[in-house]
Short mmCIF file of C-alpha atoms and ligand atoms in Angstrom, two decimals:
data_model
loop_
_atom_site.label_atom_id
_atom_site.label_comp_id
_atom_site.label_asym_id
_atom_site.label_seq_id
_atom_site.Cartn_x
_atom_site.Cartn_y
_atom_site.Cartn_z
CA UNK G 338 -14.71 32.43 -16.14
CA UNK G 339 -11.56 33.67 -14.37
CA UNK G 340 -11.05 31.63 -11.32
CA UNK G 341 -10.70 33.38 -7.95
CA UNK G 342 -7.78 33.05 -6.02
CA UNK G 343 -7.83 33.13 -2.26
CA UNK G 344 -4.38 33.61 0.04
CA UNK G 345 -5.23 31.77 3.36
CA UNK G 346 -2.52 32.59 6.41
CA UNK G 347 -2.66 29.66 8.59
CA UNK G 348 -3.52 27.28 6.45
CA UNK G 349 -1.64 24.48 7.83
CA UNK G 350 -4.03 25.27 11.42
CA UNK G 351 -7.28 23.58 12.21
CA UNK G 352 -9.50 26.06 10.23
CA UNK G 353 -6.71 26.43 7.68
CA UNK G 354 -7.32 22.86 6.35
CA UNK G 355 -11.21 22.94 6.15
CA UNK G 356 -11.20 26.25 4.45
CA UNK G 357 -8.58 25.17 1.47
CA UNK G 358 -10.59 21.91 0.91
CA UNK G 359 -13.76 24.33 0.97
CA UNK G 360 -11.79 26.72 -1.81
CA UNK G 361 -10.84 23.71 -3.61
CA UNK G 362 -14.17 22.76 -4.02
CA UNK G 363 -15.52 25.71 -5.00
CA UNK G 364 -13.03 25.95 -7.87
CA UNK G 365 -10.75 28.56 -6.36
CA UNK G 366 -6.89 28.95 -7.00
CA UNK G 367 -5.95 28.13 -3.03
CA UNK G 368 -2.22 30.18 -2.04
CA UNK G 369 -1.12 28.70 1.56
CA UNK G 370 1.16 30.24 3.89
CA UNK G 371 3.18 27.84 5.63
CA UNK G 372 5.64 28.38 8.00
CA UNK G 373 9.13 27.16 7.75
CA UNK G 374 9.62 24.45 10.36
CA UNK G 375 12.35 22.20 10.97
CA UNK G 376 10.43 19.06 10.80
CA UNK G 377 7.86 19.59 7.79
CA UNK G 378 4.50 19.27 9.41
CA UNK G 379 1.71 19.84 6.63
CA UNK G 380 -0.24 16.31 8.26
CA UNK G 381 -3.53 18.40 7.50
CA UNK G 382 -3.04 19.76 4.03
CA UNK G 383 -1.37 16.83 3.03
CA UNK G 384 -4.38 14.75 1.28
CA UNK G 385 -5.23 18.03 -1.05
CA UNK G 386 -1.29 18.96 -1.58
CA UNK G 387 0.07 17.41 -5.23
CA UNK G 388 3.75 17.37 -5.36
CA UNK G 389 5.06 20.73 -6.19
CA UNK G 390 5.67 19.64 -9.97
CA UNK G 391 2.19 18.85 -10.82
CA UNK G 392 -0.03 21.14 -11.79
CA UNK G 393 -2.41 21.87 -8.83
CA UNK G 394 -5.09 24.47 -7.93
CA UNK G 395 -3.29 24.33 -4.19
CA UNK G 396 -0.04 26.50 -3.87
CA UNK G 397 2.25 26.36 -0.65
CA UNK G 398 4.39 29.16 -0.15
CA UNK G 399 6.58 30.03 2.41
CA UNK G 400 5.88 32.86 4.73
CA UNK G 401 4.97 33.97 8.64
CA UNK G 402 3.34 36.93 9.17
CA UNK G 403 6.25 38.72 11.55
CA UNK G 404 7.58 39.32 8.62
CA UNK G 405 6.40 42.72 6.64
CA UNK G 406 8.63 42.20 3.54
CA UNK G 407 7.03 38.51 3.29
CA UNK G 408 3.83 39.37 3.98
CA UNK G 409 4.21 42.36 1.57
CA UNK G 410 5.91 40.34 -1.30
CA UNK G 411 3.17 37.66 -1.14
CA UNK G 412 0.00 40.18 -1.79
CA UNK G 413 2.34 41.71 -4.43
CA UNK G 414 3.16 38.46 -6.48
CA UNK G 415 -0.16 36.53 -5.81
CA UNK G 416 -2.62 39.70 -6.02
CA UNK G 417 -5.70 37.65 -4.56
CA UNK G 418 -9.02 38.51 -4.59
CA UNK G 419 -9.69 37.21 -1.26
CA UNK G 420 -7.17 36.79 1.67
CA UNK G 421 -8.24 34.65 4.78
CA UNK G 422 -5.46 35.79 8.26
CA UNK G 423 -5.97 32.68 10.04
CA UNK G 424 -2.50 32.85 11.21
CA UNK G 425 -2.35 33.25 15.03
CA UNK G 426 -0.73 31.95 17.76
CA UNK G 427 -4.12 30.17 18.82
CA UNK G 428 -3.53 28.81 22.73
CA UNK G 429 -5.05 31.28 25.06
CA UNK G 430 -3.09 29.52 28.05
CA UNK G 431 0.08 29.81 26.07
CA UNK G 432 -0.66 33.03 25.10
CA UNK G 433 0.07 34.31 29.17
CA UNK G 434 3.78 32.63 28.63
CA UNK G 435 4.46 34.43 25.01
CA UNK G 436 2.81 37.31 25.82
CA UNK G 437 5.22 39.67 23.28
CA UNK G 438 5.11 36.78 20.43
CA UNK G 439 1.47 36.42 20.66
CA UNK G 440 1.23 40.60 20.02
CA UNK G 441 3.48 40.37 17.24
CA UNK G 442 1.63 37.52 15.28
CA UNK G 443 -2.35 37.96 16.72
CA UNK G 444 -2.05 41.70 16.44
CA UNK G 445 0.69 43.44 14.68
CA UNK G 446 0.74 40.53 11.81
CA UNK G 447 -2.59 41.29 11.26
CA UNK G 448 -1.49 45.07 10.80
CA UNK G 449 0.85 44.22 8.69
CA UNK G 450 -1.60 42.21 6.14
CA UNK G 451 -3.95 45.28 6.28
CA UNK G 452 -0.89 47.78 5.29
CA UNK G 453 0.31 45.37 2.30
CA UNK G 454 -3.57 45.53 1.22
CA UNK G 455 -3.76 49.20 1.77
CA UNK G 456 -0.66 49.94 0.00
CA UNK G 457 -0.68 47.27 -2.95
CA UNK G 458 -5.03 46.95 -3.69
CA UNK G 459 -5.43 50.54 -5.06
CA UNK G 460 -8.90 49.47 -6.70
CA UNK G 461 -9.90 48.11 -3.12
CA UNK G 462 -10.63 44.91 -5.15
CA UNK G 463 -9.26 42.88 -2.36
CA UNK G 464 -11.32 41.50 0.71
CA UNK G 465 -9.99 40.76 4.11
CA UNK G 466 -11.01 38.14 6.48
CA UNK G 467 -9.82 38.21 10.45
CA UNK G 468 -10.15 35.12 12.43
CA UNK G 469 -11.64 36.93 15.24
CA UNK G 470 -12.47 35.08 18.48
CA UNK G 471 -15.28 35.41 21.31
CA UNK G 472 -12.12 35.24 23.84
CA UNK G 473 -12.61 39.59 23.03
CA UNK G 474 -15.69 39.37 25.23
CA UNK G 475 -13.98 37.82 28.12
CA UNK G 476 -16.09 38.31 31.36
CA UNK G 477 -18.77 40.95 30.01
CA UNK G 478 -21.64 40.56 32.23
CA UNK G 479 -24.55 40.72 29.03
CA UNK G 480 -24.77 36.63 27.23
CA UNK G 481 -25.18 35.55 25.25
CA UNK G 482 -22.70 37.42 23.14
CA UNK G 483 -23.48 39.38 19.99
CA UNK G 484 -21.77 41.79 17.40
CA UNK G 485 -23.06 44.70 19.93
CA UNK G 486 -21.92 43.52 23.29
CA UNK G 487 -18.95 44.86 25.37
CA UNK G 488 -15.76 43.70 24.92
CA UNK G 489 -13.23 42.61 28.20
CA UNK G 490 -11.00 40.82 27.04
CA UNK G 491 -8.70 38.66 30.12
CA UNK G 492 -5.74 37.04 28.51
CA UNK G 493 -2.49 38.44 26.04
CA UNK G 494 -4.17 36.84 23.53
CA UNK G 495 -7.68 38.10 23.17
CA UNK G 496 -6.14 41.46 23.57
CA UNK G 497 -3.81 40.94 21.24
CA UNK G 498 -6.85 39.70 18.99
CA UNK G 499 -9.31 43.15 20.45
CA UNK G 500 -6.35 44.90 18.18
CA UNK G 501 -6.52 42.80 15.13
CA UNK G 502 -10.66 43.36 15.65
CA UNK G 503 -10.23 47.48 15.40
CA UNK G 504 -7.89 47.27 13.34
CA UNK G 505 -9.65 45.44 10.60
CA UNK G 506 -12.93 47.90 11.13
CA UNK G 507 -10.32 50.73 11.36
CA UNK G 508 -9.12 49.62 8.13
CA UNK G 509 -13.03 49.50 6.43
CA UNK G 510 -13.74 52.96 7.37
CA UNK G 511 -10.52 54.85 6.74
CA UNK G 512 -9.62 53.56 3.81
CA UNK G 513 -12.64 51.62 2.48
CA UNK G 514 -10.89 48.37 2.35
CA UNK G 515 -13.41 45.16 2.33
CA UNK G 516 -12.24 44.18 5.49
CA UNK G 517 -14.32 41.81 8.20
CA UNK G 518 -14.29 40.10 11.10
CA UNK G 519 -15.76 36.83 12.12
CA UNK G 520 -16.15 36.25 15.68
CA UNK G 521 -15.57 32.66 16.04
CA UNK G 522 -16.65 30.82 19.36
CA UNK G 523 -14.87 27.47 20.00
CA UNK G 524 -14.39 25.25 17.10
CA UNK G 525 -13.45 21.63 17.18
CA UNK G 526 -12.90 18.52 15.26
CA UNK G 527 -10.60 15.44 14.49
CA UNK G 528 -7.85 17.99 13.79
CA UNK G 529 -7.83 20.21 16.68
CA UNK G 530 -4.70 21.00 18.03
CA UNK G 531 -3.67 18.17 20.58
CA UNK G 532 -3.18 20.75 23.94
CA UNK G 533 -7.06 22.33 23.67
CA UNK G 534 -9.26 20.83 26.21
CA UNK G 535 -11.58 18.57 23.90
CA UNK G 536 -8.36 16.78 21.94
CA UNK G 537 -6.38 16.74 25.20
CA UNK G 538 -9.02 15.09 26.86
CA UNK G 539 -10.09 12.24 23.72
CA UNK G 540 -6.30 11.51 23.31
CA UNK G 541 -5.81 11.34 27.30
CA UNK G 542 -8.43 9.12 28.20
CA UNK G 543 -7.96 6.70 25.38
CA UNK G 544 -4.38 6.26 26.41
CA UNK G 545 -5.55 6.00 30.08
CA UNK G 546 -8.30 2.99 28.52
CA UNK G 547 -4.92 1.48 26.53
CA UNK G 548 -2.73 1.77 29.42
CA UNK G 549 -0.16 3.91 28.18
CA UNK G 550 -0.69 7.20 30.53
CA UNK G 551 -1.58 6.05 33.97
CA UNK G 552 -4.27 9.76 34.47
CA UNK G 553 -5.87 12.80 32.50
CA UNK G 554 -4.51 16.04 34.35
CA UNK G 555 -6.13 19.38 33.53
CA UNK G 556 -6.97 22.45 35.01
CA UNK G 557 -10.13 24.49 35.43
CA UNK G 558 -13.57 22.32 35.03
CA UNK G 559 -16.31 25.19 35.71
CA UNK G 560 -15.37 27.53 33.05
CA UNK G 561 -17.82 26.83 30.00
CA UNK G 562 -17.65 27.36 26.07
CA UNK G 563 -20.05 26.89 23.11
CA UNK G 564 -18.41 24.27 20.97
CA UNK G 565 -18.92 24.05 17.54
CA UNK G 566 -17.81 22.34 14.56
CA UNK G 567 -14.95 23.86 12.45
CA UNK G 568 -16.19 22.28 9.21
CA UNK G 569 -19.31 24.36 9.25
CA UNK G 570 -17.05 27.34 11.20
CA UNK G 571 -15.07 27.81 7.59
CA UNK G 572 -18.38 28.07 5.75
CA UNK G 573 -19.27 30.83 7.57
CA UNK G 574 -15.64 32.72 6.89
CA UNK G 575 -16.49 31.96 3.38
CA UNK G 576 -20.09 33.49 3.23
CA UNK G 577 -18.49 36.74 5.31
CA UNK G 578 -16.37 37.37 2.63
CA UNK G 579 -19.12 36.59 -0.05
CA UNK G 580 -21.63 39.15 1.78
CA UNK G 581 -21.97 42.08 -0.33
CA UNK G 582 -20.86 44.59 2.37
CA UNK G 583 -18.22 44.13 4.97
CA UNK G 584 -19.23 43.49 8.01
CA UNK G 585 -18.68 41.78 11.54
CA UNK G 586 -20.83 38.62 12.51
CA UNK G 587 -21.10 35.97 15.60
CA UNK G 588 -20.21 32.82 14.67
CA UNK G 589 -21.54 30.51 17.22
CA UNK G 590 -23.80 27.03 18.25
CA UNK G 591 -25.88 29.02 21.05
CA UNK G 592 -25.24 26.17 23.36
CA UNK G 593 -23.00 25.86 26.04
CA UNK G 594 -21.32 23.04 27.81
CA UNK G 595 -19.04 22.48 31.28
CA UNK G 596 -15.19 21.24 30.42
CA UNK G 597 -16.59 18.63 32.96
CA UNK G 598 -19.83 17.88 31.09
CA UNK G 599 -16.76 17.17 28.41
CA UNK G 600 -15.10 15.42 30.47
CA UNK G 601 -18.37 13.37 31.44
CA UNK G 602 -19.34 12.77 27.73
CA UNK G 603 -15.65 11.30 26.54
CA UNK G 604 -15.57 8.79 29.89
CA UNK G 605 -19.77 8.01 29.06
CA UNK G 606 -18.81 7.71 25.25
CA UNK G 607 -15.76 5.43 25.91
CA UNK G 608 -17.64 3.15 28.70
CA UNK G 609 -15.74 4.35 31.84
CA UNK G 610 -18.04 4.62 34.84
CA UNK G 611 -17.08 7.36 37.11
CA UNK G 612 -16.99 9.14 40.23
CA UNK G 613 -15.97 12.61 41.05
CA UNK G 614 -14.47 13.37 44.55
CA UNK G 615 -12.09 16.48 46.06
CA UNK G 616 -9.29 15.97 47.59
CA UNK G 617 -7.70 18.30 50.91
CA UNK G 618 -6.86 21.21 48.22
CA UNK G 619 -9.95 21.05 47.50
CA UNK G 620 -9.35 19.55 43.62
CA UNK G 621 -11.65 17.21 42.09
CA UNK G 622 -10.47 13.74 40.81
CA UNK G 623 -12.44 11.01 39.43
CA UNK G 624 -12.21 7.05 39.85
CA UNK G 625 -13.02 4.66 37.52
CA UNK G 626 -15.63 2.47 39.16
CA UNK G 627 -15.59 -0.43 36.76
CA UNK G 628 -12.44 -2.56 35.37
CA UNK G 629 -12.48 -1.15 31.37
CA UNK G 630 -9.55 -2.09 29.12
CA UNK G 631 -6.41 -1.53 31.22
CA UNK G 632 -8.09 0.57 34.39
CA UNK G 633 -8.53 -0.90 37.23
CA UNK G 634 -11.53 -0.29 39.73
CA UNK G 635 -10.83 2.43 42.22
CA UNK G 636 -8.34 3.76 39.70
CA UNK G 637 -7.70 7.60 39.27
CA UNK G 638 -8.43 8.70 35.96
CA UNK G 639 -8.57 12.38 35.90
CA UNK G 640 -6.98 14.95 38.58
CA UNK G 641 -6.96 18.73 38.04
CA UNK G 642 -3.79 20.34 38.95
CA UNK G 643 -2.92 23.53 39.45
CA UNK G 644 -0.27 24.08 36.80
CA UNK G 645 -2.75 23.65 34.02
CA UNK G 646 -5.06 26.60 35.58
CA UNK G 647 -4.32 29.98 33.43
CA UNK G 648 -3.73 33.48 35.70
CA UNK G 649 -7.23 34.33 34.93
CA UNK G 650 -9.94 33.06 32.96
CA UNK G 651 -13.03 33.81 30.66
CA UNK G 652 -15.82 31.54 32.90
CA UNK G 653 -19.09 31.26 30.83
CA UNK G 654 -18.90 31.99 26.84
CA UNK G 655 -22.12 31.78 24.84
CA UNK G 656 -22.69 33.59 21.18
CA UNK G 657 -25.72 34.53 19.68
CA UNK G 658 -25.35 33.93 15.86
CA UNK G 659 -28.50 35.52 14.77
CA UNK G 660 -27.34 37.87 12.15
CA UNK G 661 -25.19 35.38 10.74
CA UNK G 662 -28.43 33.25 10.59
CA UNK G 663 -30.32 36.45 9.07
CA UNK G 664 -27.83 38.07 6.92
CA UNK G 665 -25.73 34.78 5.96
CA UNK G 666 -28.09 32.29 5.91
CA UNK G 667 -25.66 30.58 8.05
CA UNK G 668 -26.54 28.70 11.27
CA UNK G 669 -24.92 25.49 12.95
CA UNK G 670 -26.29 22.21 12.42
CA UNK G 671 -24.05 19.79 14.29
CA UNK G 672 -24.41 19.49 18.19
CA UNK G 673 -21.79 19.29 20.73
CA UNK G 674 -22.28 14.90 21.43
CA UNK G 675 -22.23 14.53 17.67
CA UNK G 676 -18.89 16.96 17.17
CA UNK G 677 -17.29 14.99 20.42
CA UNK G 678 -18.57 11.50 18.97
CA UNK G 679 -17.11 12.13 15.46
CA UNK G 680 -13.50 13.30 17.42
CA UNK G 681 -13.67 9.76 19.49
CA UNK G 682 -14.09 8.03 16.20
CA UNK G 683 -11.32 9.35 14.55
CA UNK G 684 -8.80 9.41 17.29
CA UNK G 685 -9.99 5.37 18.60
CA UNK G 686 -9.17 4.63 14.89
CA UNK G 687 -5.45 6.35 14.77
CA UNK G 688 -4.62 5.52 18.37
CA UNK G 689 -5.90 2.10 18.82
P1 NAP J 1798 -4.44 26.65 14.76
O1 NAP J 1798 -4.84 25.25 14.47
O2 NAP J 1798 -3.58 26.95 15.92
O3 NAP J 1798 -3.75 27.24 13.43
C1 NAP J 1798 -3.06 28.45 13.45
C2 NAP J 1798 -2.35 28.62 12.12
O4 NAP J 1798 -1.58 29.83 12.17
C3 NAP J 1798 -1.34 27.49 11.82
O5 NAP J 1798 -1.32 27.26 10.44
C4 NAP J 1798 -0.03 28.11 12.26
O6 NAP J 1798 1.11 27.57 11.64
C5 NAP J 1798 -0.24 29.54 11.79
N1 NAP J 1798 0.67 30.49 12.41
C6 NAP J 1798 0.99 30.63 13.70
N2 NAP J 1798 1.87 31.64 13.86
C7 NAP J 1798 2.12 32.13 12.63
C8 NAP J 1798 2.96 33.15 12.12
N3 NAP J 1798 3.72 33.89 12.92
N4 NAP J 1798 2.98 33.38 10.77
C9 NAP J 1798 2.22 32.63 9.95
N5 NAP J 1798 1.42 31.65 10.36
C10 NAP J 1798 1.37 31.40 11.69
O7 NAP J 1798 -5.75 27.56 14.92
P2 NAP J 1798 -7.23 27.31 14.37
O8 NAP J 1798 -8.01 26.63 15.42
O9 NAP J 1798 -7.16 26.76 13.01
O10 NAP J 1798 -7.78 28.80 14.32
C11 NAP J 1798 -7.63 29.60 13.15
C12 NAP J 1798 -7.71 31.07 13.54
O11 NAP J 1798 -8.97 31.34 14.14
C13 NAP J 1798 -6.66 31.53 14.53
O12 NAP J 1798 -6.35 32.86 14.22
C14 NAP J 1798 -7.37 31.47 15.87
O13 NAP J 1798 -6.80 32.39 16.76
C15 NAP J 1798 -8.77 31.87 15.45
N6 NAP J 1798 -9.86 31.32 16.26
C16 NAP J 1798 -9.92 29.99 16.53
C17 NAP J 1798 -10.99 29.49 17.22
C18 NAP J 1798 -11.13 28.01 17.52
O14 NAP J 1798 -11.90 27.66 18.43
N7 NAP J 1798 -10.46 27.16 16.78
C19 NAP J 1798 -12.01 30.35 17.67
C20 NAP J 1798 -11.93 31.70 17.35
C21 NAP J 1798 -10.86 32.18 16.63
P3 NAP J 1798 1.81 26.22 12.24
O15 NAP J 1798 0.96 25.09 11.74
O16 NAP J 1798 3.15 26.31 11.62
O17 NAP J 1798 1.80 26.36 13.72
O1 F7E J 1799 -9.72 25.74 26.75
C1 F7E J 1799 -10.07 24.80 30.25
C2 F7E J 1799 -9.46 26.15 29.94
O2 F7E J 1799 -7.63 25.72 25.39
C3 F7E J 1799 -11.09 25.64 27.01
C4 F7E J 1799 -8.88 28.69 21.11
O3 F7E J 1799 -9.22 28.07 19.90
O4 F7E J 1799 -11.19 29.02 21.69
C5 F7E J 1799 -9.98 28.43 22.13
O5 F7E J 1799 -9.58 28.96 23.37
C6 F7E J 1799 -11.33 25.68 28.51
C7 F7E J 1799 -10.63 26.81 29.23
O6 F7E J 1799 -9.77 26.75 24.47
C8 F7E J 1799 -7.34 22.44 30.51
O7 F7E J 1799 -9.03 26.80 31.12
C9 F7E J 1799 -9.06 23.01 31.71
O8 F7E J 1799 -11.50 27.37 30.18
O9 F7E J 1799 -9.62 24.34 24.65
P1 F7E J 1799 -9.12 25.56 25.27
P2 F7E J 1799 -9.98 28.30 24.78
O10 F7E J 1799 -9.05 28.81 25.79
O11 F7E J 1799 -11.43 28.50 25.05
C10 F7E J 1799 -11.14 30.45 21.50
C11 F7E J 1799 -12.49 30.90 21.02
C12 F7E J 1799 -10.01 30.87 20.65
O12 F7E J 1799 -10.09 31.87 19.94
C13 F7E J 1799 -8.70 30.18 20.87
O13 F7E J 1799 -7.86 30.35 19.75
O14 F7E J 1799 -10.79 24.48 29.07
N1 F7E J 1799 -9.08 23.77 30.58
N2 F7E J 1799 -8.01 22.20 31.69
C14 F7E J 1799 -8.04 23.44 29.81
N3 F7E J 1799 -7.66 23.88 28.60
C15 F7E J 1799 -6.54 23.31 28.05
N4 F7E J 1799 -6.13 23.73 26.84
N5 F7E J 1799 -5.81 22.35 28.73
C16 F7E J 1799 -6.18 21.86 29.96
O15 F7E J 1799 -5.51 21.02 30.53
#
């Protein structure tokens, strides 16, 4: 049997990695789109990459998807069966500094892939997967979140990724293009991206326990996400694009958690008693209230400080995965202590 071939954008990302290893497995032909860098930084592809002379079922190709001709060429010469646009710029804080960039990548990249599809698949043989994102619900007042809530979005980039969303159902109807979105809550593991909150806070406090960064600072505490796992996150992309119609689906845990009920669970995990207090402003700060590798009693081990607060802020996001559980057969197994105990593992093991 002819093996499928998948193009994945993003593929050197987070969700990038889990899905190729996922294709791999399942006996696809894997294209990657990497982006050219000056320092060559493939860390989470590398253990499925062969060198570029042996014969291998994973293909890395140069490419970024602000680029139409690229984007264009690649559909052309690869002709996959299934394309995964994972590409994004992902940071939501980030996102209010690059405001333009983050438009041209989350949103007008994604146009772009859907034009080279439109224009190149005239058997509409081709399926489309967008890495959509619960950050397109922002505030709406109805949780938890499904395919049929509002959407309000509060940041450049889940606008930018409201566009993408249309877009991709804009592209179904018009032009009957197997094109569909997966609305991903928060997904974590070992090889999130060091600057979101649940990395940022394992790496942080286990250099604060090994003395080599005297505090955590971070921003907003209250505002509360449903963390899930990215492993089983990719599984669900997959079955999306296996599903015999297009279609839009929730991808989420149902459970939500505090950034400080994170924060709790990393110092509780790594043996660091704690106490919160505020200080005149008003921001919290916690002490260590035991002596634990190089902390000291009384020492201050997390602060929040302003700079790390965004201009505004999606408070309370929650997803209701129920079709996805109906339709899919896909529903998440591993809980938020297990997904945060598995990330202290494998970051005690590379930093210690
Ligand atoms: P990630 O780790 O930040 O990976 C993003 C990927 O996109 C990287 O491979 C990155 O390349 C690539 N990329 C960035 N700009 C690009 C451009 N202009 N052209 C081509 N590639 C570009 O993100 P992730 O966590 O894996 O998330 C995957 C997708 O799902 C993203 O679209 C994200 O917005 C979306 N999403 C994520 C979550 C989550 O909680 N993780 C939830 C919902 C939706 P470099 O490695 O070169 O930077
Ligand atoms: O922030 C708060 C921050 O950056 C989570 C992306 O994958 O998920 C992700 O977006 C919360 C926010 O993720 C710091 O204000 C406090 O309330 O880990 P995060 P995010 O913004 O939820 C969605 C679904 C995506 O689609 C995105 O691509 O934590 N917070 N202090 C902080 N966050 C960070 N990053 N750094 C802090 O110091």
């Amino acid at each position: 049997m002819k093996k499928k071939i998948a193009l994945v954008f993003g593929i050197t990302g987070q969700d990038g990695s889990y899905l190729a290893e996922l294709l791999l497995n399942k006996n696809y032909i894997v294209y990657g789109v990497k982006r050219r860098t000056s320092l060559i930084h493939t860390t989470r592809i590398d253990h499925i990459y062969k060198d570029v002379h042996l014969k291998s079922n994973l293909i890395l190709r140069y490419g970024d998807v602000t680029d139409f001709s690229n984007v264009f060429n690649l559909i052309y010469q690869i002709k996959p069966d299934e394309v995964y646009n994972l590409a994004a710029q992902s940071n939501v804080g980030v996102s209010f500094e690059l405001a333009e960039y983050t438009a041209q990548t989350d949103s007008i990249g994604t146009l772009r892939i859907l034009e080279a599809i439109r224009i190149l698949d005239k058997k509409r043989k081709m399926k489309f997967y967008q890495a959509s994102t619960s950050e397109i619900f922002g505030n709406s007042p109805e949780k938890p979140y499904n395919e049929k809530s509002k959407f309000e979005p509060v940041s450049p980039y889940g606008t930018a990724k409201l566009y993408s969303y249309w877009m991709t159902r804009n592209y179904r109807d018009a032009y009957s293009i197997f094109a569909s979105n997966g609305i991903l809550f928060n997904h974590e593991s070992p090889r999130r991206g060091e600057n979101f909150i649940s990395r940022k806070t394992i790496i942080g406090l286990i250099k604060v326990l090994k003395g080599e960064q005297k505090c955590l600072h971070l921003g907003n505490l209250k505002s509360k996400r449903d963390w899930g796992h990215a492993k089983e996150f990719v599984n669900a992309q997959w079955k999306i694009l296996q599903h015999k119609i297009p279609d839009d689906f929730v991808i989420a845990t149902g459970k939500n958690h505090s950034v400080k009920d994170l924060v709790n669970l990393v110092l509780k995990k790594l043996n660091i008693k704690h106490k919160w207090k505020k200080d005149k402003n008003n921001l919290e700060y916690a002490i260590a209230l035991n002596n634990i590798g190089q902390i000291k009693k009384s020492q201050i081990i997390v602060k929040q400080e302003k700079r790390y607060f965004r201009p505004n802020e999606v408070h309370n996001l929650i997803g209701d995965s129920r079709k996805a559980k109906k339709i899919l057969k896909w529903k998440s197994m591993i809980n938020f202590e297990q997904l945060i105990s598995e990330m202290i593992d494998s970051d005690l093991k590379s930093i210690m």
